[in-house]
CSV table of C-alpha atoms in Angstrom, one decimal:
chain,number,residue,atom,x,y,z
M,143,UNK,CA,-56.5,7.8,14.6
M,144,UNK,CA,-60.1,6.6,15.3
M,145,UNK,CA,-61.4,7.3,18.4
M,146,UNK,CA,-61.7,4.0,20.8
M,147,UNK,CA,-63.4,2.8,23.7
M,148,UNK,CA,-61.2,1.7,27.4
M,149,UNK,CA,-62.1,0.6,30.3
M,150,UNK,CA,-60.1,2.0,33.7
M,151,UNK,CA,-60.6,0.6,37.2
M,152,UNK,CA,-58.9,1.5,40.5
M,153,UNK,CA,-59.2,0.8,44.2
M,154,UNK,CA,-59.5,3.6,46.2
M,155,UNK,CA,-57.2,3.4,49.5
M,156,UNK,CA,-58.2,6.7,50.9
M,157,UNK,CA,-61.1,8.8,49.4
M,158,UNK,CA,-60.3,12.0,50.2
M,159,UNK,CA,-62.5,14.9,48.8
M,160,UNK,CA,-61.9,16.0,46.0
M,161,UNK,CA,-59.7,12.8,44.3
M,162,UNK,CA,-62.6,12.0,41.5
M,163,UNK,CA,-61.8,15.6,40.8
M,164,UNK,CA,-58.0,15.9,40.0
M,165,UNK,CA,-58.7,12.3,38.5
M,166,UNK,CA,-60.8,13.9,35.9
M,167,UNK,CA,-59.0,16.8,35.3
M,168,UNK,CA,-56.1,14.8,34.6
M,169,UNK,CA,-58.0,12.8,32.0
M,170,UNK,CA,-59.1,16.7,30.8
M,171,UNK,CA,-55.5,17.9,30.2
M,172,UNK,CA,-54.7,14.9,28.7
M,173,UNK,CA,-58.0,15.2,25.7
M,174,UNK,CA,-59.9,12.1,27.6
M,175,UNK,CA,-63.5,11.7,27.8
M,176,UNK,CA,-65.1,10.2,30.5
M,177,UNK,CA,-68.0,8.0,29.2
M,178,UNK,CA,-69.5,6.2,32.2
M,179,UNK,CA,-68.3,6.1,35.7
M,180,UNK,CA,-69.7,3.9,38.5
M,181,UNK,CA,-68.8,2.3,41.5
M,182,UNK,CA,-67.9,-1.5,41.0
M,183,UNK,CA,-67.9,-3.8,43.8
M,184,UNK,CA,-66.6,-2.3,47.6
M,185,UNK,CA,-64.2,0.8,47.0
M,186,UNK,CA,-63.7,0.5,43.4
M,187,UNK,CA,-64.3,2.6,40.6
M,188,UNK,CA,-64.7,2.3,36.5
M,189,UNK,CA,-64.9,4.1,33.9
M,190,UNK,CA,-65.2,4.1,30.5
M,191,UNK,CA,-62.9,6.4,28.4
M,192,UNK,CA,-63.0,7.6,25.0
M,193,UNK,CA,-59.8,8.8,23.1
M,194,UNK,CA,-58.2,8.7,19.5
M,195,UNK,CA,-54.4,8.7,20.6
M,196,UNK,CA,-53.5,5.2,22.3
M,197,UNK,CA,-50.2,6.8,23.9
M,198,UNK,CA,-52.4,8.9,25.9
M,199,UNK,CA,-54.0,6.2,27.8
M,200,UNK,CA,-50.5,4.9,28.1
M,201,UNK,CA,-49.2,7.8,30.1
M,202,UNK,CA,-52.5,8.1,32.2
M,203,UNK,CA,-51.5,4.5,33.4
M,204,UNK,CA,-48.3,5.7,34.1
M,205,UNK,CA,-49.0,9.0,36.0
M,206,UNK,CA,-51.8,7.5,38.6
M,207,UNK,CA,-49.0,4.8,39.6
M,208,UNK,CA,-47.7,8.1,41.5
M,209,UNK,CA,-51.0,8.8,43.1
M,210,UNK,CA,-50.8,7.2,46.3
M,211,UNK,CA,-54.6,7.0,47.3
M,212,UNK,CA,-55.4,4.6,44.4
M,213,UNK,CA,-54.0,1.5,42.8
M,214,UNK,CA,-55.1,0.9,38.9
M,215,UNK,CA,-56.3,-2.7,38.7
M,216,UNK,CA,-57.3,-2.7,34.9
M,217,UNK,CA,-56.2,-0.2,32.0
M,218,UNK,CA,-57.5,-2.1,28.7
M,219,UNK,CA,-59.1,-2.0,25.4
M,220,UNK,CA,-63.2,-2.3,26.5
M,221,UNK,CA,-64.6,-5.8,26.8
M,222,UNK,CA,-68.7,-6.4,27.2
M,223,UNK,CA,-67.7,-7.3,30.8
M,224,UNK,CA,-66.7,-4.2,31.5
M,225,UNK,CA,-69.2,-1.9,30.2
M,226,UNK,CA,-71.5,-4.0,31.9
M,227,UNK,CA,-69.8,-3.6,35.3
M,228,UNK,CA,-69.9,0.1,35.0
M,229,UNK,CA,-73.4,0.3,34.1
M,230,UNK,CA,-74.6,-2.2,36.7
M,231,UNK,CA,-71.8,-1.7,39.3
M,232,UNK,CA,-71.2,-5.2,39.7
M,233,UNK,CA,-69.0,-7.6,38.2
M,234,UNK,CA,-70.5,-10.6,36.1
M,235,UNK,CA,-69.1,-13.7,37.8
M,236,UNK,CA,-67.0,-16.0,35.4
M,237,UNK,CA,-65.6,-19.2,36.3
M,238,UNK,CA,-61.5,-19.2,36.7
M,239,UNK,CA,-61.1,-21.9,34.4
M,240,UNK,CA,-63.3,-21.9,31.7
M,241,UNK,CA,-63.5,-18.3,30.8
M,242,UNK,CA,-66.9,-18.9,28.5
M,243,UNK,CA,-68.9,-19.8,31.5
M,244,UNK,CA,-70.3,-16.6,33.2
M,245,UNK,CA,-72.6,-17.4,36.5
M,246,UNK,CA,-76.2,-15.7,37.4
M,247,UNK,CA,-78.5,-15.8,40.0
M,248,UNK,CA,-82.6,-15.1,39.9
M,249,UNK,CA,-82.0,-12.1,41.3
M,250,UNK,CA,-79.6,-10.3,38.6
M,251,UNK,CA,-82.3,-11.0,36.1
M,252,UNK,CA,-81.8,-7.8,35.2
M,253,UNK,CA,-78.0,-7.9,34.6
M,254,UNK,CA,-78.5,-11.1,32.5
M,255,UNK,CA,-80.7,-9.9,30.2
M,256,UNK,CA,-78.8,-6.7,29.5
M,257,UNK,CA,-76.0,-8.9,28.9
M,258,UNK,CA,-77.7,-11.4,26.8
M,259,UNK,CA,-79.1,-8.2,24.7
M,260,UNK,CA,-75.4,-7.0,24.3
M,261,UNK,CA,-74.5,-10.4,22.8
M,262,UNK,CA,-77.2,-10.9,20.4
M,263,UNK,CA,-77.2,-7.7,18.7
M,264,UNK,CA,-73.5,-9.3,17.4
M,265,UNK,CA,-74.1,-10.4,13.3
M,266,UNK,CA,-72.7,-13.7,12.0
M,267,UNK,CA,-72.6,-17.1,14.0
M,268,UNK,CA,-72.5,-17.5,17.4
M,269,UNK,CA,-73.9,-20.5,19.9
M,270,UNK,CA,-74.8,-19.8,23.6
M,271,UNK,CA,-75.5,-22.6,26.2
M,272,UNK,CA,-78.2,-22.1,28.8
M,273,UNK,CA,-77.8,-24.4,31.9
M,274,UNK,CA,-80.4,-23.9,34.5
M,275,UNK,CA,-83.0,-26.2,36.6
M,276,UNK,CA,-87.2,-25.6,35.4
M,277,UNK,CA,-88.9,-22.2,36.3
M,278,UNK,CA,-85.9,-20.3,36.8
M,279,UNK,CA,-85.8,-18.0,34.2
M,280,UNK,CA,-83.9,-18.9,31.2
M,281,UNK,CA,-86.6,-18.9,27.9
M,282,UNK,CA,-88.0,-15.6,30.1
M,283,UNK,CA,-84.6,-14.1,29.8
M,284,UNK,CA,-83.8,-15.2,26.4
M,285,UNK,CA,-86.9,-13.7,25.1
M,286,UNK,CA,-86.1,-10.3,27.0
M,287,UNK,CA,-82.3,-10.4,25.8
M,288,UNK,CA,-83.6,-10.4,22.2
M,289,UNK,CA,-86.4,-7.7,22.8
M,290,UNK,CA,-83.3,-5.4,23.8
M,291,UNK,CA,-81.6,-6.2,21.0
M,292,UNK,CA,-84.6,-5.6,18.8
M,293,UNK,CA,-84.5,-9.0,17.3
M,294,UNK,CA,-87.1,-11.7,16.8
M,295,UNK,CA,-86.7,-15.2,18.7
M,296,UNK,CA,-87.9,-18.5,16.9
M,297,UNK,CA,-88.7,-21.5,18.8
M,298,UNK,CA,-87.1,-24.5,17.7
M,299,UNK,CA,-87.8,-27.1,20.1
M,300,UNK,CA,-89.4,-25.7,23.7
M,301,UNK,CA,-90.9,-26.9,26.5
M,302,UNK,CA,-92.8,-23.2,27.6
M,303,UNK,CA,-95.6,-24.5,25.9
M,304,UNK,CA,-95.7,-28.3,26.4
M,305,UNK,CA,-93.3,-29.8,24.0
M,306,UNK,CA,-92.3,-27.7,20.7
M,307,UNK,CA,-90.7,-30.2,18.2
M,308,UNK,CA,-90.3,-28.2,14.9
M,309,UNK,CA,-89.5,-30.0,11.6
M,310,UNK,CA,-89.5,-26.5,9.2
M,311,UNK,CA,-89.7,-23.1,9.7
M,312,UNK,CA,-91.2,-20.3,7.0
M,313,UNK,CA,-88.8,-18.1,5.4
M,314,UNK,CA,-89.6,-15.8,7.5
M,315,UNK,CA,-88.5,-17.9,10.7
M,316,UNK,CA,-85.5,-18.9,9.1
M,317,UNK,CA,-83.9,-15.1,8.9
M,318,UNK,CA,-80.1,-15.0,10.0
M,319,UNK,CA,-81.2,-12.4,12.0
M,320,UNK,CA,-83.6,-14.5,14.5
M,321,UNK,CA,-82.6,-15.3,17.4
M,322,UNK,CA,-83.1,-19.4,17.4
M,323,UNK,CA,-84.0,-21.0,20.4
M,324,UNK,CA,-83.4,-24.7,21.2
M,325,UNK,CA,-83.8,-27.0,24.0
M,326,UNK,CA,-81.2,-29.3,24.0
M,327,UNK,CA,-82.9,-32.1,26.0
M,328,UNK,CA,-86.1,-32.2,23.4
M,329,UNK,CA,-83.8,-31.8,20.4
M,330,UNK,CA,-82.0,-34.9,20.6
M,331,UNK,CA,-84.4,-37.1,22.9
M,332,UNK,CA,-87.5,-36.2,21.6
M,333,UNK,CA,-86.7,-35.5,17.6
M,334,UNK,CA,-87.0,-36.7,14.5
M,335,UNK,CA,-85.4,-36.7,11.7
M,336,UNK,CA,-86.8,-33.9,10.3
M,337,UNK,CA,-86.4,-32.1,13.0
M,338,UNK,CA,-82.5,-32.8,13.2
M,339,UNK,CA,-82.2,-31.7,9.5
M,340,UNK,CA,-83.6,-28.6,10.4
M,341,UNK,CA,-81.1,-28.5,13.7
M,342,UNK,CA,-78.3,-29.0,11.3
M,343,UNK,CA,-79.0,-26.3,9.0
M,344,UNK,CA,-79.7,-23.5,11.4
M,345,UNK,CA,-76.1,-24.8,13.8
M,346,UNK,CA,-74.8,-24.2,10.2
M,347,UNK,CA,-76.5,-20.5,9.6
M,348,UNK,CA,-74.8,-17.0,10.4
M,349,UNK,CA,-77.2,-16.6,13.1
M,350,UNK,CA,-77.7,-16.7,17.3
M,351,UNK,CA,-78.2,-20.0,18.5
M,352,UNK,CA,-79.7,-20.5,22.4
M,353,UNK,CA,-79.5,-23.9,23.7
M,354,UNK,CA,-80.7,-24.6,26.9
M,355,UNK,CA,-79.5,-28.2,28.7
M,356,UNK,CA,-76.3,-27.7,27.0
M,357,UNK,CA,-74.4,-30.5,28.6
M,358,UNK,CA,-77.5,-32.5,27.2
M,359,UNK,CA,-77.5,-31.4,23.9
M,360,UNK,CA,-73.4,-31.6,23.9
M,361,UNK,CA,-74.2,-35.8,24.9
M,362,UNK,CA,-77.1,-36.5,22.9
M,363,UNK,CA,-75.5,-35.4,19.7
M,364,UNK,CA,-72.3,-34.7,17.3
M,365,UNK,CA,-71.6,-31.0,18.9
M,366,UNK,CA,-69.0,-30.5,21.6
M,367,UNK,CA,-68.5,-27.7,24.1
M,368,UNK,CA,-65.9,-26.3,21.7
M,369,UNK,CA,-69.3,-25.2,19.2
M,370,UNK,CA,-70.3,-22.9,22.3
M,371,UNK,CA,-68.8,-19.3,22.6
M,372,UNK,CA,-70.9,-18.5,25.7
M,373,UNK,CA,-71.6,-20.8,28.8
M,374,UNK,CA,-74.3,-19.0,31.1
M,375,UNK,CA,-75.9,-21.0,34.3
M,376,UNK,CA,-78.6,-19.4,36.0
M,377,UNK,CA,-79.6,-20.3,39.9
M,378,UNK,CA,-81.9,-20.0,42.0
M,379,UNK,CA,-79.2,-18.7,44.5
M,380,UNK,CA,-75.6,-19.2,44.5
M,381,UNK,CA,-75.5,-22.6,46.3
M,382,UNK,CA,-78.0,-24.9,43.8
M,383,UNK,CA,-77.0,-27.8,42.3
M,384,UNK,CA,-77.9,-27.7,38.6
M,385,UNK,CA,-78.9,-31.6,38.4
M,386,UNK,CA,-80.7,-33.1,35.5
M,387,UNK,CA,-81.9,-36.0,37.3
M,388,UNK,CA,-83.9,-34.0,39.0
M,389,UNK,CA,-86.0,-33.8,35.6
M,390,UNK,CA,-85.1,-36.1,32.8
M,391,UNK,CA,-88.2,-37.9,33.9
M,392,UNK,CA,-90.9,-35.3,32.3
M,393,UNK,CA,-89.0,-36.0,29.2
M,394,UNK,CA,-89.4,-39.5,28.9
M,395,UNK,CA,-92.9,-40.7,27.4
M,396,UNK,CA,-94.2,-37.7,25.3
């Protein structure tokens, strides 16, 4: 069997000394790598484990329910959630019922661009919203997401440089493996139709779409919020209100 990637995370109710210990050699008898291991969040622990015999990870599950000073909360097949958590030792927060939508604040810049990176160095089609109030980050962190995943970014329609309105791109521009960035608010208020041509073709391309003002872009024009695979909202702090009211206006005119 190929060897695959799993993600294991347990509360600690007691940490006694040497418990990481007989944890790991358990996971050594058994032929299981340890990848990563961090802490995650207050008393927890995850790893990421490597083996080529599923029935393996199976019986590990079943031999720490009879160790008394832990309590496995998650035993699965690695998701980009998780080897983010281990590597950052913090959870990404999601909302509880739409799992698409993960939440970020100004200060886990850091974790967002690492997971932005992860995403975009994923081949074939894929759309990503970007909700966020002005000057907090977001054409910043999509430009650093696509620096760690050694791809180039094209600028459809911006505002980080007054108002971008493009109506072609060169060949060059137009590679599948660009990451394309759009603001939703400019692309449907302030295009033409050229400029919604070229929209259409690169929604259409096997490619990484950014769209920043989602819910804009979703009411402006023929795309829904079932296009988007990812939902990411990034704050100030936890507590703002993204509101576009706040700043329709300085789109209205040009």
């Amino acid at each position: 069997m190929e060897m695959k990637q799993w993600y294991m995370e347990y509360k600690i109710h007691k940490n006694r000394p040497g418990l990481l210990g007989d944890i790991a050699s358990l996971m050594g008898m058994l032929e299981i790598n340890i990848i990563t291991i961090n802490g995650v969040e207050d008393r927890t622990r995850g790893m990421l484990l490597q083996t080529n015999d599923d029935e393996k990870i199976e019986l590990l599950g079943k031999l720490l329910q009879k160790v008394d000073n832990i309590t496995v909360n998650a035993l699965r097949a690695t998701k980009l959630v998780d080897i983010l958590a281990v590597r950052h030792g913090r959870y990404i927060e999601r909302d509880s019922d739409d799992r698409k939508t993960f939440r970020f604040t100004r200060d886990e810049l850091g974790l967002l661009v690492d997971f932005l990176g992860e995403i975009f160095k994923r081949e074939g089609n894929q759309v990503i919203g970007l909700r966020g109030m002005p000057r907090v980050g977001k054409t910043e962190s999509i430009i650093a997401g696509s620096v760690c995943s050694n791809k180039r970014w094209t600028f459809v329609s911006s505002t980080l440089l007054r108002q971008t309105v493009r109506s072609q791109l060169s060949d060059d521009e137009m590679n599948p493996n660009n990451v394309f960035i759009i603001d939703g608010i400019v692309s449907t208020i302030r295009s033409n139709e050229k400029h919604f041509a070229l929209l259409q073709d690169i929604m259409k391309a096997p490619s990484t779409k950014v769209i920043e003002h989602p819910d804009i872009f979703v009411r402006e024009s023929e795309y829904e919020y079932s296009d988007f695979d990812y939902i990411i909202e990034l704050r100030n702090s936890v507590d703002e209100v993204i509101s576009y009211d706040a700043f329709a206006d300085q789109y209205e005119g040009f």
